[in-house]
Amino acid sequence: MRRHVNSRTCFQFDAFTHVQVPNGFQWVRNISLLQTSHCIHNSLARWVNAPPHGLKLVQDNILSNHSGQYRGPWNLQVRSYRSTLGQIPGVQLLAERTMCALTMDQNVFVLVEDPLAPSRADFLAAVGPNGEPPNAPRPSHYRTTFLTLRPPGALEQLMMQLKARWVPVRAPTAGAPQRGQSSQQLTIDGAIFAIGSDWLVRIGNVVLAGGAAEYLPLPVLRSPIADGTSELLSNLLTSILPNLPDAKTVAVNISDAQWNDVLFDEDDLDSLGSPGDSGMGEEDIFVSGEEKSTVSRQDWLGVNRDRRAAYLIIGGLKFTGQGNGLFCTMFNLGKQASERCGRGYATSPSQHRLFYQNKQLELYAAKEANRLTLRQLIFFGRSMNEQRLIKASKTASANYVRTELPIRIAHRLRDMQALPYIVMTQEGVDEVYEMYWTAFDKLRRYPPITTFAENIKFCSSLSDVLQEHSTVIPNLALGLSLASPHLSADALDSFLRRMLISRISRRVLAEHHIALSASLADKTTTSKDSQVGIIFPGLNVQECIERCAHILREPGDHLPEVIVDGQLGIQFAYIREHLEYIVFELLKNSIQATSLLHPSNPPPIRATVFSGKDNVGIRISDRGGGLAHTRVSSCSDLFSFSHHRNASRLQDGRIGALRSASKNPRGMRATVDEQVDRWQQEHEQDYGSEDEEGRQRIGIGLPMSNIFATYFGGSLDLVSLNGLGTDVYLRLPKLGTNLEGIEV
């Protein structure tokens, strides 16, 4: 395998420490992720002149403060070689080639450098206006060649078989004599720890052969601040470690002075700003110890290619340094980087806000959600006045909503933080996290509401949050569909179920409170059977079905008739929007299937209403041929978001439809009005035509219907008789005593 190694994109850290311990130094390596071929995120930190017990301090911190788990030892060896072809009579070489090899576990990663070959950057810079370099053929290879060998002894065996003229390098400077035949020059001895299900942290001591003063294994970079560190070795360490079979690893670098030359793009200077300009404000990150440091030694150096990586650098290094010689260390990221990392920075020098460790988030996530029933919501709405709307503490009052919403959002933020990192990086998921974090921070900071005028402003803020979150459903569906190969079907469906039920619960609280406030502001009166907030105490099931059927069927349409039978006139207390969303989706699917199978004379669809002691039920029966065409092993798989259970989740057309919906400012609120709009657009095409299979839909209707049905303890079941049709059974509780089905 040949690859050009490029490791020149990063953020620059400036750091200040005061450490006076002479012997040895340590690497502290933070984990990041090898994603797909288009994105590799690395981050690292180095602690120079650490105290002798520094490694144990970091280890204890990971185990005690971050609930880390020991995974095993970490051992790494680096060797370097030089070519001796130039010593052969008759062979004229203008420059000596060098090679560096890193052995880790069962893999050997090798970089070979040809000083006479151009780098890829040099070649591209010489490209002429027509796309070809003037008077220069395309090189057969670039300056750096990257190889992966297995097992560990493969490199030595290969060189022996080829009789390659490479010898180990131990000389501190060019031309110095060899000191023995061992090519091992650097080893790292440490341990691997896991933090949660996502992050791995590798820490270890660096041991240099011959001592630090002699560590000059390869030709050095020629720069005003050259300290003898090879760009080749730097590129090796920073480029190949992310390519290990374990996709959760990082890169390291061995230079104090070469970061600007090796890893930093000067083009980023303007965008990142000068590290010294930002000062010690609220955007600084402090790593324990004394309050201030007065000595700048450039002992802390690191690379951040992803903002969450910075959190774990700090998490891995945050420990009490009293009495061990370690003073305060401050990382200055520059203005733009600070803005990108806003949620992970301290609001004061003594308070750390980390991705996995935020005191406010932990405080709210530790609280239990105060779930309500429909009966409680109705009772509060009927007995409401301005005083109760403001001061009631245990029902749907203004201050209850103000304090309850951030708790429910915090639970979902913790769920998202527990996802594997590769899932969080999928398109749409990170946007949802940002929206949730913004809403959480906004709502938890909202002051107590004491007057009705303040409540009106609060309702306006709630409306803004609801509008801002209108793209949550398509973004979640898009991101989790793309992440489906990386999650088990059970884990994916369980996560999305918690996210979507929690979303419904928050919208119910917010919309119910807004509706009650609006009715109170308008001085309107309510009767026993009228609407209370968003709830209809006397919701007529037959009327809901007929209303949905009327929208779906227009006079003159060649669509199947919908017949409503059973126990007609049944009424119960429920949220009409939820019931009609489910009924509309089920009738729409039945009409589509029946019209496709019977384009000329479709048989009717029958909706049967029945009532039991505790539940109201609806059965919708069609003659649409069943679900054989869906290619799922079980009817319940139609409710799944995982491609393992429903292969259509990864169809290109569906992904494109979700991507389009996620970018639409209107978003998707999962309402009947949205269903009607989509139906009217789809209905412009002939459902009896062969083009039916080619039309792509978002595919969220059935899963959302199932979640709406189970929100207050109901159920939705499908029974298919292939070749004949499908029966769908909807059961909803009618007493209003079931608590919301949200999960902590």
Short mmCIF file of N, CA and C in Angstrom, two decimals, residues 596-695:
data_model
loop_
_atom_site.label_atom_id
_atom_site.label_comp_id
_atom_site.label_asym_id
_atom_site.label_seq_id
_atom_site.Cartn_x
_atom_site.Cartn_y
_atom_site.Cartn_z
N LEU A 596 -52.65 0.09 -5.67
CA LEU A 596 -51.60 -0.49 -6.50
C LEU A 596 -51.98 -1.90 -6.96
N LEU A 597 -52.63 -2.68 -6.07
CA LEU A 597 -53.01 -4.04 -6.41
C LEU A 597 -54.29 -4.10 -7.24
N HIS A 598 -55.20 -3.15 -6.99
CA HIS A 598 -56.48 -3.12 -7.71
C HIS A 598 -56.67 -1.73 -8.32
N PRO A 599 -56.00 -1.42 -9.42
CA PRO A 599 -56.06 -0.05 -9.96
C PRO A 599 -57.41 0.34 -10.54
N SER A 600 -58.22 -0.63 -10.99
CA SER A 600 -59.46 -0.26 -11.68
C SER A 600 -60.67 -0.28 -10.76
N ASN A 601 -60.82 -1.31 -9.95
CA ASN A 601 -61.99 -1.42 -9.08
C ASN A 601 -61.56 -1.86 -7.69
N PRO A 602 -60.98 -0.95 -6.90
CA PRO A 602 -60.42 -1.35 -5.61
C PRO A 602 -61.50 -1.71 -4.59
N PRO A 603 -61.29 -2.77 -3.81
CA PRO A 603 -62.24 -3.11 -2.74
C PRO A 603 -62.14 -2.09 -1.61
N PRO A 604 -63.19 -1.96 -0.79
CA PRO A 604 -63.17 -0.95 0.28
C PRO A 604 -62.22 -1.31 1.41
N ILE A 605 -61.86 -0.30 2.15
CA ILE A 605 -61.07 -0.45 3.37
C ILE A 605 -62.02 -0.31 4.54
N ARG A 606 -61.91 -1.18 5.50
CA ARG A 606 -62.86 -1.19 6.61
C ARG A 606 -62.15 -0.79 7.90
N ALA A 607 -62.70 0.23 8.57
CA ALA A 607 -62.19 0.70 9.86
C ALA A 607 -63.22 0.37 10.93
N THR A 608 -62.87 -0.52 11.84
CA THR A 608 -63.79 -0.99 12.87
C THR A 608 -63.38 -0.41 14.22
N VAL A 609 -64.36 0.22 14.90
CA VAL A 609 -64.11 0.85 16.19
C VAL A 609 -64.68 -0.05 17.29
N PHE A 610 -63.93 -0.25 18.35
CA PHE A 610 -64.42 -1.06 19.46
C PHE A 610 -63.88 -0.47 20.77
N SER A 611 -64.58 -0.77 21.85
CA SER A 611 -64.22 -0.22 23.16
C SER A 611 -64.24 -1.33 24.19
N GLY A 612 -63.18 -1.38 24.99
CA GLY A 612 -63.11 -2.33 26.09
C GLY A 612 -63.21 -1.62 27.42
N LYS A 613 -62.87 -2.33 28.48
CA LYS A 613 -62.96 -1.75 29.81
C LYS A 613 -61.99 -0.60 30.00
N ASP A 614 -60.78 -0.75 29.50
CA ASP A 614 -59.74 0.26 29.72
C ASP A 614 -59.24 0.89 28.43
N ASN A 615 -59.62 0.34 27.28
CA ASN A 615 -59.01 0.78 26.03
C ASN A 615 -60.05 1.05 24.96
N VAL A 616 -59.65 1.87 24.02
CA VAL A 616 -60.38 2.09 22.78
C VAL A 616 -59.54 1.51 21.66
N GLY A 617 -60.18 0.77 20.75
CA GLY A 617 -59.42 0.13 19.68
C GLY A 617 -59.97 0.46 18.31
N ILE A 618 -59.07 0.44 17.33
CA ILE A 618 -59.43 0.62 15.93
C ILE A 618 -58.71 -0.46 15.12
N ARG A 619 -59.49 -1.18 14.29
CA ARG A 619 -58.89 -2.14 13.37
C ARG A 619 -59.11 -1.64 11.95
N ILE A 620 -58.03 -1.55 11.19
CA ILE A 620 -58.11 -1.11 9.80
C ILE A 620 -57.70 -2.29 8.92
N SER A 621 -58.64 -2.74 8.08
CA SER A 621 -58.42 -3.92 7.24
C SER A 621 -58.46 -3.51 5.78
N ASP A 622 -57.49 -4.01 5.01
CA ASP A 622 -57.46 -3.73 3.57
C ASP A 622 -57.24 -5.02 2.81
N ARG A 623 -57.42 -4.94 1.49
CA ARG A 623 -57.15 -6.04 0.57
C ARG A 623 -56.02 -5.63 -0.37
N GLY A 624 -54.94 -5.13 0.23
CA GLY A 624 -53.82 -4.63 -0.56
C GLY A 624 -52.72 -5.63 -0.82
N GLY A 625 -52.96 -6.92 -0.53
CA GLY A 625 -51.96 -7.94 -0.85
C GLY A 625 -50.99 -8.28 0.25
N GLY A 626 -51.07 -7.62 1.39
CA GLY A 626 -50.15 -7.93 2.48
C GLY A 626 -48.83 -7.20 2.36
N LEU A 627 -47.87 -7.67 3.14
CA LEU A 627 -46.59 -6.97 3.26
C LEU A 627 -45.44 -7.73 2.62
N ALA A 628 -45.73 -8.67 1.73
CA ALA A 628 -44.64 -9.45 1.13
C ALA A 628 -43.69 -8.55 0.35
N HIS A 629 -44.20 -7.48 -0.26
CA HIS A 629 -43.36 -6.61 -1.08
C HIS A 629 -42.38 -5.79 -0.25
N THR A 630 -42.61 -5.71 1.07
CA THR A 630 -41.73 -4.89 1.91
C THR A 630 -40.41 -5.58 2.22
N ARG A 631 -40.34 -6.88 2.00
CA ARG A 631 -39.11 -7.65 2.20
C ARG A 631 -38.58 -7.52 3.63
N VAL A 632 -39.48 -7.62 4.62
CA VAL A 632 -39.08 -7.65 6.02
C VAL A 632 -39.46 -9.01 6.58
N SER A 633 -38.70 -9.48 7.55
CA SER A 633 -38.95 -10.80 8.11
C SER A 633 -40.11 -10.80 9.09
N SER A 634 -40.41 -9.64 9.67
CA SER A 634 -41.50 -9.53 10.63
C SER A 634 -42.21 -8.20 10.42
N CYS A 635 -43.53 -8.19 10.65
CA CYS A 635 -44.28 -6.95 10.47
C CYS A 635 -43.76 -5.84 11.37
N SER A 636 -43.31 -6.20 12.57
CA SER A 636 -42.82 -5.18 13.50
C SER A 636 -41.54 -4.52 13.00
N ASP A 637 -40.84 -5.16 12.04
CA ASP A 637 -39.62 -4.56 11.50
C ASP A 637 -39.92 -3.28 10.73
N LEU A 638 -41.17 -3.08 10.32
CA LEU A 638 -41.53 -1.84 9.64
C LEU A 638 -41.43 -0.64 10.58
N PHE A 639 -41.44 -0.89 11.90
CA PHE A 639 -41.28 0.18 12.87
C PHE A 639 -39.82 0.49 13.15
N SER A 640 -38.92 -0.31 12.61
CA SER A 640 -37.49 -0.18 12.94
C SER A 640 -36.81 0.86 12.07
N PHE A 641 -35.78 1.50 12.64
CA PHE A 641 -34.95 2.45 11.90
C PHE A 641 -33.65 1.79 11.43
N SER A 642 -33.46 0.52 11.73
CA SER A 642 -32.22 -0.16 11.41
C SER A 642 -32.32 -0.87 10.07
N HIS A 643 -31.27 -0.78 9.27
CA HIS A 643 -31.28 -1.47 7.98
C HIS A 643 -31.14 -2.97 8.16
N HIS A 644 -30.71 -3.42 9.35
CA HIS A 644 -30.63 -4.85 9.60
C HIS A 644 -32.04 -5.47 9.61
N ARG A 645 -33.02 -4.70 10.02
CA ARG A 645 -34.40 -5.20 10.07
C ARG A 645 -35.23 -4.70 8.89
N ASN A 646 -34.87 -3.55 8.36
CA ASN A 646 -35.61 -2.97 7.25
C ASN A 646 -34.61 -2.39 6.26
N ALA A 647 -34.32 -3.16 5.21
CA ALA A 647 -33.25 -2.79 4.28
C ALA A 647 -33.52 -1.47 3.58
N SER A 648 -34.78 -1.04 3.51
CA SER A 648 -35.09 0.21 2.81
C SER A 648 -34.52 1.43 3.52
N ARG A 649 -34.07 1.28 4.77
CA ARG A 649 -33.56 2.42 5.51
C ARG A 649 -32.30 3.00 4.88
N LEU A 650 -31.57 2.23 4.11
CA LEU A 650 -30.34 2.71 3.50
C LEU A 650 -30.47 2.92 2.00
N GLN A 651 -31.68 2.92 1.48
CA GLN A 651 -31.85 3.20 0.06
C GLN A 651 -31.44 4.64 -0.24
N ASP A 652 -30.78 4.82 -1.37
CA ASP A 652 -30.27 6.15 -1.72
C ASP A 652 -31.39 7.17 -1.81
N GLY A 653 -32.52 6.78 -2.38
CA GLY A 653 -33.62 7.73 -2.51
C GLY A 653 -34.15 8.18 -1.17
N ARG A 654 -34.26 7.25 -0.22
CA ARG A 654 -34.75 7.62 1.10
C ARG A 654 -33.76 8.51 1.83
N ILE A 655 -32.45 8.19 1.72
CA ILE A 655 -31.44 9.03 2.35
C ILE A 655 -31.49 10.43 1.76
N GLY A 656 -31.67 10.52 0.44
CA GLY A 656 -31.78 11.83 -0.19
C GLY A 656 -33.00 12.60 0.28
N ALA A 657 -34.13 11.90 0.44
CA ALA A 657 -35.34 12.56 0.93
C ALA A 657 -35.16 13.06 2.36
N LEU A 658 -34.51 12.26 3.20
CA LEU A 658 -34.24 12.70 4.57
C LEU A 658 -33.29 13.89 4.59
N ARG A 659 -32.28 13.83 3.75
CA ARG A 659 -31.33 14.94 3.70
C ARG A 659 -32.03 16.23 3.27
N SER A 660 -32.92 16.12 2.29
CA SER A 660 -33.67 17.29 1.84
C SER A 660 -34.57 17.82 2.95
N ALA A 661 -35.24 16.92 3.67
CA ALA A 661 -36.13 17.35 4.76
C ALA A 661 -35.35 17.98 5.90
N SER A 662 -34.13 17.48 6.17
CA SER A 662 -33.34 18.03 7.27
C SER A 662 -32.85 19.44 6.96
N LYS A 663 -32.75 19.78 5.68
CA LYS A 663 -32.28 21.11 5.29
C LYS A 663 -33.43 22.07 5.03
N ASN A 664 -34.65 21.56 5.05
CA ASN A 664 -35.82 22.41 4.83
C ASN A 664 -36.11 23.21 6.10
N PRO A 665 -36.18 24.55 6.01
CA PRO A 665 -36.43 25.35 7.23
C PRO A 665 -37.72 24.96 7.95
N ARG A 666 -38.70 24.44 7.21
CA ARG A 666 -39.96 24.03 7.84
C ARG A 666 -39.77 22.79 8.70
N GLY A 667 -38.76 22.00 8.35
CA GLY A 667 -38.48 20.81 9.14
C GLY A 667 -39.59 19.78 9.04
N MET A 668 -39.79 19.06 10.14
CA MET A 668 -40.82 18.02 10.20
C MET A 668 -41.28 17.89 11.65
N ARG A 669 -42.52 18.26 11.90
CA ARG A 669 -43.05 18.22 13.27
C ARG A 669 -43.89 16.99 13.54
N ALA A 670 -44.07 16.14 12.53
CA ALA A 670 -44.91 14.95 12.67
C ALA A 670 -46.34 15.35 13.01
N THR A 671 -46.95 16.16 12.16
CA THR A 671 -48.32 16.61 12.35
C THR A 671 -49.17 16.16 11.17
N VAL A 672 -50.50 16.21 11.35
CA VAL A 672 -51.42 15.83 10.28
C VAL A 672 -51.29 16.80 9.11
N ASP A 673 -51.10 18.08 9.39
CA ASP A 673 -50.96 19.05 8.30
C ASP A 673 -49.80 18.68 7.38
N GLU A 674 -48.69 18.24 7.96
CA GLU A 674 -47.56 17.82 7.13
C GLU A 674 -47.91 16.57 6.33
N GLN A 675 -48.65 15.66 6.95
CA GLN A 675 -49.07 14.46 6.22
C GLN A 675 -49.95 14.82 5.03
N VAL A 676 -50.83 15.76 5.24
CA VAL A 676 -51.73 16.18 4.16
C VAL A 676 -50.93 16.79 3.01
N ASP A 677 -49.97 17.65 3.34
CA ASP A 677 -49.15 18.27 2.29
C ASP A 677 -48.41 17.20 1.49
N ARG A 678 -47.80 16.25 2.17
CA ARG A 678 -47.05 15.21 1.45
C ARG A 678 -47.99 14.33 0.63
N TRP A 679 -49.17 14.04 1.20
CA TRP A 679 -50.13 13.21 0.46
C TRP A 679 -50.58 13.90 -0.82
N GLN A 680 -50.85 15.18 -0.74
CA GLN A 680 -51.29 15.90 -1.93
C GLN A 680 -50.20 15.91 -3.00
N GLN A 681 -48.94 16.02 -2.58
CA GLN A 681 -47.85 15.98 -3.55
C GLN A 681 -47.73 14.60 -4.18
N GLU A 682 -47.82 13.56 -3.35
CA GLU A 682 -47.70 12.20 -3.87
C GLU A 682 -48.91 11.81 -4.72
N HIS A 683 -50.07 12.33 -4.35
CA HIS A 683 -51.31 11.94 -5.01
C HIS A 683 -51.39 12.47 -6.43
N GLU A 684 -50.52 13.40 -6.78
CA GLU A 684 -50.49 13.89 -8.15
C GLU A 684 -50.06 12.80 -9.12
N GLN A 685 -49.38 11.75 -8.60
CA GLN A 685 -48.97 10.63 -9.44
C GLN A 685 -50.04 9.54 -9.36
N ASP A 686 -50.06 8.70 -10.35
CA ASP A 686 -51.04 7.62 -10.43
C ASP A 686 -50.54 6.43 -9.64
N TYR A 687 -51.28 6.05 -8.59
CA TYR A 687 -50.83 4.94 -7.76
C TYR A 687 -50.97 3.59 -8.46
N GLY A 688 -51.69 3.55 -9.52
CA GLY A 688 -51.79 2.30 -10.25
C GLY A 688 -50.71 2.14 -11.29
N SER A 689 -49.85 3.12 -11.45
CA SER A 689 -48.83 3.05 -12.48
C SER A 689 -47.64 2.25 -12.00
N GLU A 690 -46.79 1.86 -12.96
CA GLU A 690 -45.59 1.11 -12.63
C GLU A 690 -44.55 1.98 -11.97
N ASP A 691 -44.77 3.29 -11.96
CA ASP A 691 -43.77 4.20 -11.39
C ASP A 691 -43.84 4.24 -9.87
N GLU A 692 -44.80 3.51 -9.30
CA GLU A 692 -44.96 3.55 -7.84
C GLU A 692 -43.70 3.15 -7.11
N GLU A 693 -43.03 2.08 -7.62
CA GLU A 693 -41.85 1.60 -6.92
C GLU A 693 -40.71 2.59 -6.99
N GLY A 694 -40.74 3.48 -7.98
CA GLY A 694 -39.64 4.42 -8.12
C GLY A 694 -39.76 5.64 -7.26
N ARG A 695 -40.97 5.88 -6.69
CA ARG A 695 -41.14 7.07 -5.88
C ARG A 695 -40.55 6.83 -4.49
#
